[in-house]
Tab-separated table of C-alpha atoms in Angstrom:
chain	number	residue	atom	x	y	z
A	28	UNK	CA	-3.744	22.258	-17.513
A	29	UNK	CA	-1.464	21.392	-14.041
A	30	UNK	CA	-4.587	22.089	-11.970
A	31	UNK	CA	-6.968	20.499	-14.208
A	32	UNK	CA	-4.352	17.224	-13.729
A	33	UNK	CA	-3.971	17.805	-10.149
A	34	UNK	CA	-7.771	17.749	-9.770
A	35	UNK	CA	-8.075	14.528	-11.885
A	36	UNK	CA	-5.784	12.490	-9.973
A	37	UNK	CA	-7.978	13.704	-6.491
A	38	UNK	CA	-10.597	12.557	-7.641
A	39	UNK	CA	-9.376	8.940	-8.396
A	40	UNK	CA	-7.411	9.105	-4.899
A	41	UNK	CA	-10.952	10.139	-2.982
A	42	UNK	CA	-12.941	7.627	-5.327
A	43	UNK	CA	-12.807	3.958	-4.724
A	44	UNK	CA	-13.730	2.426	-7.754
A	45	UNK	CA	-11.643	4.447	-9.387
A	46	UNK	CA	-9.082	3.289	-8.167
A	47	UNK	CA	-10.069	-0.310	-8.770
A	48	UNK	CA	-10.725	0.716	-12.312
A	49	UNK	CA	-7.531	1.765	-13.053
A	50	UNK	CA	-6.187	-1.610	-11.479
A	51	UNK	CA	-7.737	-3.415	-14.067
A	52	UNK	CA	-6.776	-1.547	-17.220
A	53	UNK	CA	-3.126	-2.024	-15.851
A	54	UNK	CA	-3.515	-5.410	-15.177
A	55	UNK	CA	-5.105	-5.881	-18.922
A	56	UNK	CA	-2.501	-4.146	-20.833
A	57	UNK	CA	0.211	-5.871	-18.765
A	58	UNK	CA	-0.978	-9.438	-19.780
A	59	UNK	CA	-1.571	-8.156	-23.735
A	60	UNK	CA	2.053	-6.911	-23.478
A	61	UNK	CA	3.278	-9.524	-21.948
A	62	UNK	CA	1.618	-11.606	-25.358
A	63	UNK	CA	3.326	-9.383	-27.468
A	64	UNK	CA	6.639	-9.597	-26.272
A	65	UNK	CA	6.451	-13.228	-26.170
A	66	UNK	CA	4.606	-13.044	-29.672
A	67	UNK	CA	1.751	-16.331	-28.690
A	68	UNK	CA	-0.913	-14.017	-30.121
A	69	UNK	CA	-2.258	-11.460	-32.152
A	70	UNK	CA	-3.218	-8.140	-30.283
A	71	UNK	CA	-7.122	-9.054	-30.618
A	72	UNK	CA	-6.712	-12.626	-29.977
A	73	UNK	CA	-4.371	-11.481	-26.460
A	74	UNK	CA	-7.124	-9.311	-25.743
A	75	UNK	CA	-10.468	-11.137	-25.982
A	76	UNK	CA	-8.244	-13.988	-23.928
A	77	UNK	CA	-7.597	-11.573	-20.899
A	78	UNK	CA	-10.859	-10.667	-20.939
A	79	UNK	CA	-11.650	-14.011	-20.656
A	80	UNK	CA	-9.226	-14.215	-18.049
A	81	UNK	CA	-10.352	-11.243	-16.400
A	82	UNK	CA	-13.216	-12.962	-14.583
A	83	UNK	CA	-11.748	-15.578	-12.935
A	84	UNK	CA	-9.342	-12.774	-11.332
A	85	UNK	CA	-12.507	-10.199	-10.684
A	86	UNK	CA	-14.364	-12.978	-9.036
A	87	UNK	CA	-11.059	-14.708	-7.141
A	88	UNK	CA	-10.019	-10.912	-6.173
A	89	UNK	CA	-12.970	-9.971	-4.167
A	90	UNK	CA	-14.323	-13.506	-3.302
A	91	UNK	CA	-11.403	-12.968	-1.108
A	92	UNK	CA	-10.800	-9.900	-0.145
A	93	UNK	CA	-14.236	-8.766	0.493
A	94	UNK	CA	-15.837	-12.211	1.833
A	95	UNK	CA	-13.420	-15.028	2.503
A	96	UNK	CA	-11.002	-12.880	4.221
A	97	UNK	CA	-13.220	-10.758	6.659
A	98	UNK	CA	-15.668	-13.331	7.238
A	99	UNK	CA	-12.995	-16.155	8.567
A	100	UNK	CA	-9.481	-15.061	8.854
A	101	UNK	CA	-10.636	-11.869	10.992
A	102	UNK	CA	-12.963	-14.209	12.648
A	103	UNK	CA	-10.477	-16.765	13.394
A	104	UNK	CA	-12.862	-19.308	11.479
A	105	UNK	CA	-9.306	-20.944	9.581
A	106	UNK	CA	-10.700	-24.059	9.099
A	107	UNK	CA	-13.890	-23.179	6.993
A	108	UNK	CA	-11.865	-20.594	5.373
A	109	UNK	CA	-9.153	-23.187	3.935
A	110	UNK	CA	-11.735	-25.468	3.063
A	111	UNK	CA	-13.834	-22.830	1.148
A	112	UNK	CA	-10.351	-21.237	0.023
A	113	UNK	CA	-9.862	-24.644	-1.669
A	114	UNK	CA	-12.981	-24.855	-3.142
A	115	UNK	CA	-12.807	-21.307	-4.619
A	116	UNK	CA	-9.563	-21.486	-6.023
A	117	UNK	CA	-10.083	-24.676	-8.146
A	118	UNK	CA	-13.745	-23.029	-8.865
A	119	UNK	CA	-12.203	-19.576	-10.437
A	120	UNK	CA	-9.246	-22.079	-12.166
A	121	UNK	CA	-11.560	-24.080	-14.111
A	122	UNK	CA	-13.579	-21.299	-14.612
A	123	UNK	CA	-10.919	-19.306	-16.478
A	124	UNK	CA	-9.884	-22.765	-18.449
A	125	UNK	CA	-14.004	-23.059	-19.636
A	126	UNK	CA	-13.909	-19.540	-21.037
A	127	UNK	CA	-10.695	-19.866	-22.853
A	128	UNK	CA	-11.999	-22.989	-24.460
A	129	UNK	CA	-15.438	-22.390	-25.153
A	130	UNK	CA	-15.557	-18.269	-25.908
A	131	UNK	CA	-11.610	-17.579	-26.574
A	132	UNK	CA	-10.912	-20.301	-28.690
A	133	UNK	CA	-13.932	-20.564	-31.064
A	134	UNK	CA	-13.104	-16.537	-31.722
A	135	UNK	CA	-9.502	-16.796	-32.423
A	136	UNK	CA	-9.001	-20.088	-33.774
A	137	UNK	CA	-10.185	-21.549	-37.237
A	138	UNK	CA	-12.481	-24.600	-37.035
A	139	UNK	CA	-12.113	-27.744	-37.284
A	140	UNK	CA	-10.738	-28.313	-33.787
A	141	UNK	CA	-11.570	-30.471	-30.689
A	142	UNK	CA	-12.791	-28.939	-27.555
A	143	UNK	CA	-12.500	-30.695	-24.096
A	144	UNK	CA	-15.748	-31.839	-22.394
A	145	UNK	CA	-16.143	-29.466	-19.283
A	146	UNK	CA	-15.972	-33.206	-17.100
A	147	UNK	CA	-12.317	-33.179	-18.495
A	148	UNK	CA	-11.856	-29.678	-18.008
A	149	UNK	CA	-13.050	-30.381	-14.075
A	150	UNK	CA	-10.920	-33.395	-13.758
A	151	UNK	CA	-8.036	-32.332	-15.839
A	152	UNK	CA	-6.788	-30.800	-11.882
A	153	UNK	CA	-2.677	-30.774	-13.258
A	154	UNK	CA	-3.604	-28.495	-16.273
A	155	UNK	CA	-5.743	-26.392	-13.740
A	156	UNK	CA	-2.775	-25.938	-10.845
A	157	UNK	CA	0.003	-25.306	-13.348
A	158	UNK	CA	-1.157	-23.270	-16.454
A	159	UNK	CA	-4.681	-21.401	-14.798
A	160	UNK	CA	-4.275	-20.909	-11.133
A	161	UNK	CA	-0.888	-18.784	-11.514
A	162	UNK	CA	-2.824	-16.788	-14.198
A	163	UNK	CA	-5.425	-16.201	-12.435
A	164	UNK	CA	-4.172	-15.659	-8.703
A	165	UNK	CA	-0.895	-13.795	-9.319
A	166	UNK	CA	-3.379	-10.950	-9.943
A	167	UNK	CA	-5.633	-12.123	-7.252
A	168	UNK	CA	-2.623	-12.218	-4.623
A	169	UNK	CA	-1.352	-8.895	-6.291
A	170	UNK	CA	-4.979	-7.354	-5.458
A	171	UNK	CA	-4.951	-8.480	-2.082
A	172	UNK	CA	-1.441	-7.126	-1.569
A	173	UNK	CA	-2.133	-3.432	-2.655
A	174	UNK	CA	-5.740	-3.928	-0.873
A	175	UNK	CA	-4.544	-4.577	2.337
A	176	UNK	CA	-1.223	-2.568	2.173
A	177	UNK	CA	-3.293	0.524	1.655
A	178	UNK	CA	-5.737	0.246	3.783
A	179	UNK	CA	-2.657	-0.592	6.841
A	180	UNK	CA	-1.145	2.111	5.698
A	181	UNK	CA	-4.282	4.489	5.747
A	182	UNK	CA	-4.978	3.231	9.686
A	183	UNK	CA	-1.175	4.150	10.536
A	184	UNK	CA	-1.465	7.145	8.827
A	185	UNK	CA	-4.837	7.522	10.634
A	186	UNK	CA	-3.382	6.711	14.006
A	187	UNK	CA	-0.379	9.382	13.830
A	188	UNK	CA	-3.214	12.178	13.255
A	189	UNK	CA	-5.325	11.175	15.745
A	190	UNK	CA	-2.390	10.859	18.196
A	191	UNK	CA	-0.964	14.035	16.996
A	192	UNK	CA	-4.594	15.703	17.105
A	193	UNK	CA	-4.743	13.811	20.986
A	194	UNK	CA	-1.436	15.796	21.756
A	195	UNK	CA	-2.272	19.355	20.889
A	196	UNK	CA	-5.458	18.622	22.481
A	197	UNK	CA	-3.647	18.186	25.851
A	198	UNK	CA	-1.208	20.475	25.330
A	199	UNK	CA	-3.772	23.452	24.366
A	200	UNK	CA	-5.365	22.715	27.940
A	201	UNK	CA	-2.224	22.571	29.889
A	202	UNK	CA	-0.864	26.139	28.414
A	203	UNK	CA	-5.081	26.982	28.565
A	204	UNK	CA	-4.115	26.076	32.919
A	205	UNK	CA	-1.310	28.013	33.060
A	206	UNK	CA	-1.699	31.109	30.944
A	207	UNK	CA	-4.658	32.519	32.790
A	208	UNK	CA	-2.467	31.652	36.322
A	209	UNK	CA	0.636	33.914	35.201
A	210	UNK	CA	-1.761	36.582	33.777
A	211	UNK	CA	-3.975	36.790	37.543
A	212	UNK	CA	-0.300	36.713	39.254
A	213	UNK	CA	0.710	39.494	37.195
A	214	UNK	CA	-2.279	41.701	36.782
A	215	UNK	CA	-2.214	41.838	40.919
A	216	UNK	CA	0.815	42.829	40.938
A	217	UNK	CA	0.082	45.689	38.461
A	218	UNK	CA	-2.843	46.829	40.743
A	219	UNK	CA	-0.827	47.120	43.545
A	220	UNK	CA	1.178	49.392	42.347
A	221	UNK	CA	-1.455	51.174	40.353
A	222	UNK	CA	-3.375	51.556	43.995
A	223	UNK	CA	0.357	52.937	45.544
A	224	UNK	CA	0.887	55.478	42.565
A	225	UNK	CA	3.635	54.086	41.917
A	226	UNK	CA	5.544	55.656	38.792
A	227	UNK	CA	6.378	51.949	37.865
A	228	UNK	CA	2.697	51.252	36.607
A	229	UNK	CA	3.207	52.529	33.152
A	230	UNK	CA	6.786	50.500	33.105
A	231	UNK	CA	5.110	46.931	34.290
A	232	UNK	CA	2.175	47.699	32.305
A	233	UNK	CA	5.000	47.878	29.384
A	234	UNK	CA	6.715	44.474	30.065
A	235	UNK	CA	3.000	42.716	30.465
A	236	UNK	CA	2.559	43.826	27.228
A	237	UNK	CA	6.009	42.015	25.712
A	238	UNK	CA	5.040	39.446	27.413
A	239	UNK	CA	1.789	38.755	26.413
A	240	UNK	CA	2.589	39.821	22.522
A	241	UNK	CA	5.180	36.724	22.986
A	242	UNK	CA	2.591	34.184	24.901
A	243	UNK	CA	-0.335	34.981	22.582
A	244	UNK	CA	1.664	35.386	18.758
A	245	UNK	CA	5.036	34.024	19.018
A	246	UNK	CA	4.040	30.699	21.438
A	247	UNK	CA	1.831	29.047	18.584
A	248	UNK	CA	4.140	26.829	17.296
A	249	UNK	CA	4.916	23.744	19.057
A	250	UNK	CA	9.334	25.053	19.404
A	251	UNK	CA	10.010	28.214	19.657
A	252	UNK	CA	13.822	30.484	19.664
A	253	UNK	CA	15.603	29.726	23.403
A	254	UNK	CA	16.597	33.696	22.851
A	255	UNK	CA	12.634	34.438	22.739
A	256	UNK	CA	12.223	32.529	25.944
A	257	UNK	CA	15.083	34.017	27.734
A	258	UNK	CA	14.383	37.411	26.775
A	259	UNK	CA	10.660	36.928	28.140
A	260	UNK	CA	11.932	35.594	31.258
A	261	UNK	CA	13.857	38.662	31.267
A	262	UNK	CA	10.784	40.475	31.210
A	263	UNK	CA	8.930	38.262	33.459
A	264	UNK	CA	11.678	38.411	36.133
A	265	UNK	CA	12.049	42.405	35.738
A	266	UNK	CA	8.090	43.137	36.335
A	267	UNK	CA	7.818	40.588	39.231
A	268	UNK	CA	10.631	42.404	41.060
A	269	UNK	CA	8.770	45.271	40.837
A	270	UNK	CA	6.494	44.168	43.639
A	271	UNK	CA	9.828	43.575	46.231
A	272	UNK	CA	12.042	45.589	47.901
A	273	UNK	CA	16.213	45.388	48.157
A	274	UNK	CA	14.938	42.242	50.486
A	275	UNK	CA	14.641	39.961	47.156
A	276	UNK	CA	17.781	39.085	45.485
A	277	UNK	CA	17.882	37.150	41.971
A	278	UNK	CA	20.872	35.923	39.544
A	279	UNK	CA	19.963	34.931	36.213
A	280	UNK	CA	23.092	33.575	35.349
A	281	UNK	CA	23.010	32.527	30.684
A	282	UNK	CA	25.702	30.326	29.166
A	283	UNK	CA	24.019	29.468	25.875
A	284	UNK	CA	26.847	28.330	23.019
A	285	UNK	CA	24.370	28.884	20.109
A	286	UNK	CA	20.797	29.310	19.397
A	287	UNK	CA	17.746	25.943	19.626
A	288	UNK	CA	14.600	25.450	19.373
A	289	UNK	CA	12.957	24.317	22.886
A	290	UNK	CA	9.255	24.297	23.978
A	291	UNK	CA	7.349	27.293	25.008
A	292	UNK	CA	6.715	28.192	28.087
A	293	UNK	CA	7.974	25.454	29.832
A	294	UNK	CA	10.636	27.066	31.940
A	295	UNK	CA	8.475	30.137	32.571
A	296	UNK	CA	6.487	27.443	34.672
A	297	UNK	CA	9.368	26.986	36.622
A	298	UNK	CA	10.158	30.737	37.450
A	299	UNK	CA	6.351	31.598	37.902
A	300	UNK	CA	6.512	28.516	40.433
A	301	UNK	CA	9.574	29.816	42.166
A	302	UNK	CA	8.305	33.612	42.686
A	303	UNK	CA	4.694	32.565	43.513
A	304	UNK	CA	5.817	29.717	46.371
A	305	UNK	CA	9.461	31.005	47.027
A	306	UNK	CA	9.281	34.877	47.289
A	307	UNK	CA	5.743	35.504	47.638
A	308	UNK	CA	5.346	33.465	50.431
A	309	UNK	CA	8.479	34.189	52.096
A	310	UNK	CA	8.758	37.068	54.674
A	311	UNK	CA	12.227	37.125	55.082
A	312	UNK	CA	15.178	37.517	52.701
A	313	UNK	CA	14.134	35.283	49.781
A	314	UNK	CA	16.177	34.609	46.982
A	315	UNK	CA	15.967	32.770	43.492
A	316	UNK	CA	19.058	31.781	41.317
A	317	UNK	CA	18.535	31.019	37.786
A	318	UNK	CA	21.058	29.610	35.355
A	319	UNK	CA	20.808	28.505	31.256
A	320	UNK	CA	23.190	26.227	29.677
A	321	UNK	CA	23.078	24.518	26.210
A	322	UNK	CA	26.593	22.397	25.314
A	323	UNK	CA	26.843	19.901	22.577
A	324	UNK	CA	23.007	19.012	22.231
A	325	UNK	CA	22.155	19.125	26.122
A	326	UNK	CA	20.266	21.853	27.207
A	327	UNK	CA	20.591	22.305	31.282
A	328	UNK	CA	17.977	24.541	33.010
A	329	UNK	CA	18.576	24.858	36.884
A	330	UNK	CA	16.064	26.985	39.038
A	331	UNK	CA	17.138	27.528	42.935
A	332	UNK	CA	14.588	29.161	45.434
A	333	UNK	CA	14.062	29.851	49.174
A	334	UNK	CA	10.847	28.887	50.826
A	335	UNK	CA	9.174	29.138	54.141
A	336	UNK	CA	9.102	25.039	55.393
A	337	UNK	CA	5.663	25.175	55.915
A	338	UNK	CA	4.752	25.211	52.155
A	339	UNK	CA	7.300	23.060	50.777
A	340	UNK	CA	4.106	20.451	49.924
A	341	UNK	CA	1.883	23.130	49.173
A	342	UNK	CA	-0.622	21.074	46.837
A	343	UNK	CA	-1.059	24.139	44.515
A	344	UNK	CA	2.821	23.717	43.784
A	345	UNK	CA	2.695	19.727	43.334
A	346	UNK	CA	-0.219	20.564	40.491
A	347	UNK	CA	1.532	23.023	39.043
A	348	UNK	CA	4.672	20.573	38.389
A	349	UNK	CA	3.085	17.712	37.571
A	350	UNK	CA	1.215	19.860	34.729
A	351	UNK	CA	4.991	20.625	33.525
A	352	UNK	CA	5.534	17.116	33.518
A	353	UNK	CA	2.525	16.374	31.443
A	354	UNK	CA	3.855	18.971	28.677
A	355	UNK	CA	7.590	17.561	28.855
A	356	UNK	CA	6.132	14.056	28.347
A	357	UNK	CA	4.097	15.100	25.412
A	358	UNK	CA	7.048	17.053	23.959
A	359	UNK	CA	9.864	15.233	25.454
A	360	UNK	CA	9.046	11.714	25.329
A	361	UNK	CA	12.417	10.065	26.675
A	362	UNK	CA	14.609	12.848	25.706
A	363	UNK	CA	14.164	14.968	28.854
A	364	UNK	CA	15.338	14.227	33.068
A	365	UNK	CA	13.625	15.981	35.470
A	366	UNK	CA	15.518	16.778	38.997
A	367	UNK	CA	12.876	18.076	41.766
A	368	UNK	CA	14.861	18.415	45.062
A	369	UNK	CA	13.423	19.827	48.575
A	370	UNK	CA	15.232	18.147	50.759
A	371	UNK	CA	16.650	21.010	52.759
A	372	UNK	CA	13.731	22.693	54.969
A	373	UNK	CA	14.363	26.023	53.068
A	374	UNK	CA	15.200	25.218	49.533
A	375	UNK	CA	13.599	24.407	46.575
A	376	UNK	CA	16.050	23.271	43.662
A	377	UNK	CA	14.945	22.055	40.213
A	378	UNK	CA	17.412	20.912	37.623
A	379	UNK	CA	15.513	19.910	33.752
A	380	UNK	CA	17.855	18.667	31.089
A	381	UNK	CA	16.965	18.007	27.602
A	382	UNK	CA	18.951	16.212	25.217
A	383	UNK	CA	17.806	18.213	21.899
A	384	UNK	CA	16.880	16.206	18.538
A	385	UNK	CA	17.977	18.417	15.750
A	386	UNK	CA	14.858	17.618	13.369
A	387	UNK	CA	16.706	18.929	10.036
């Protein structure tokens, strides 16, 4: 019976004139009601005079909000369309008198009784504005109202999904850029030490595989646990120092007061970035200092690297940053500052701190 209801009301939410259906059995019974309670007439007599009454409003209703309206107000034709406004409004008035008169009345009321001429009717403009235009356009305004109240609300609602839709879009082709790069990074590294023998194959081949578990079924949703994304930096950290010797020295340094919900992947960027243009390009005695904090709704993320001079405008790195910008704007709009710092020859700092929204 609860699904048979639920389908019911569906179907008049999917179905127009359903909708404008039900809009005029409400506004029927409202008026009869309204007789009743004030006792003027029978039940039959209130209801063969709304009905009466219920063409002037039909007409009025979507004279306006299917002609008038669109064809001069959105066309920025006012004049025409006060002029014609005028003329329809004393039209539908005297239109809803001449029923009442000449079908309500000889129904409901016992002859003998004088009728007006419809020149009086016409003429008779004081009866007209004060007894039959607020009958007949409190409904008409009350049409337009719900008309044009759904249908702004509909094109907001519209907007947000399309936005939203816009915004996973772009994000699904940023992480789409920067999945494949960590994988190709990581995967040579693997093969080097699968060419060297190296007893650590079986051990990196182990820590690609937490990490890709993590990228490819725990990344889906647009936040994901700061614990998940430290421990997969862990990982990340532990199989790229598998390629270096004692000459590579990181500190991954975690001060994190309670558990929040923070974007995926987004500081892995900055760590793949570091490794890739700090110690993979640097010969010497490269080093990378990482460090966590989250205090009283500001999360702090600070990323320190050595690099050769030469590369410090390496274009590869300036794309690869300005895709993490594109994600923190998406994700972070206003909430997020973004510190980039190579002044030094031989450093590379990066601070990110995110003030964090809690949703609930």
């Amino acid at each position: 019976m609860l699904n048979r209801a639920e389908k019911i009301t569906e179907h008049i939410q999917n179905t127009k004139w359903a909708k404008h259906f039900i809009f005029w059995l409400i506004v029927m019974f409202s008026f009869i009601a309204r007789d009743r309670m004030l006792d003027q007439y029978s039940l039959i007599a209130s209801f063969i005079r709304q009905l009466c009454m219920l063409i002037p409003q039909l007409i009025g209703s979507y004279l306006f909000a299917y002609y008038l309206i669109p064809r001069y107000i959105l066309r920025r034709e006012k004049f025409l369309y006060v002029v014609i406004s005028i003329l329809a409004i004393y039209f539908t008035s005297a239109l809803g008198r001449v029923l009442i008169i000449y079908l309500s009345e000889p129904l409901i009321r016992t002859y003998p009784f004088e009728q007006e001429s419809l020149l009086e009717i016409i003429l008779d403009w004081k009866k007209l504005l004060f007894n039959y235009f607020p009958s007949v356009y409190v409904v008409v305004f009350t049409f337009l109202f719900l008309k044009y109240f759904i249908y702004f609300a509909n094109t907001k609602q519209e907007e947000l999904k399309l936005k939203k839709e816009k915004v996973e879009a772009e994000l699904h082709i940023l992480k789409a850029q920067l999945n494949p790069h960590f994988l190709f990074n990581t995967l040579n590294n693997i093969y080097v030490l699968a060419i060297e023998n190296s007893p650590k194959t079986a051990y990196s081949i182990e820590r690609l595989s937490e990490i890709l578990d993590y990228i490819l079924y725990r990344c889906t949703d647009k936040y994901v646990s700061l614990y998940g994304e430290v421990r997969m930096l862990e990982n990340y950290i532990a199989l790229e120092k598998l390629r270096y010797d004692d000459r590579l020295q990181v500190t991954f340094k975690k001060d994190i007061s309670q558990d929040i919900m923070i974007a995926p992947l987004i500081l892995l960027s900055f760590v793949e970035n570091a490794f890739k243009h700090g110690a993979g390009e640097d010969s010497g005695s490269p080093k990378i200092n990482i460090s966590t904090n989250y205090q009283n709704g500001l999360f702090v993320f600070e990323i320190f690297n050595t690099i050769q001079p030469i590369n410090i405008d390496a274009p590869r790195k300036k794309i690869g940053l300005m895709n993490i910008r594109k994600q923190l704007d998406l994700l972070y709009p206003n909430q997020y500052l973004l510190e980039i710092e190579n002044t030094k020859e031989d450093v590379f700092f990066v601070r990110l701190k995110i003030r964090i929204i809690d949703e609930n």
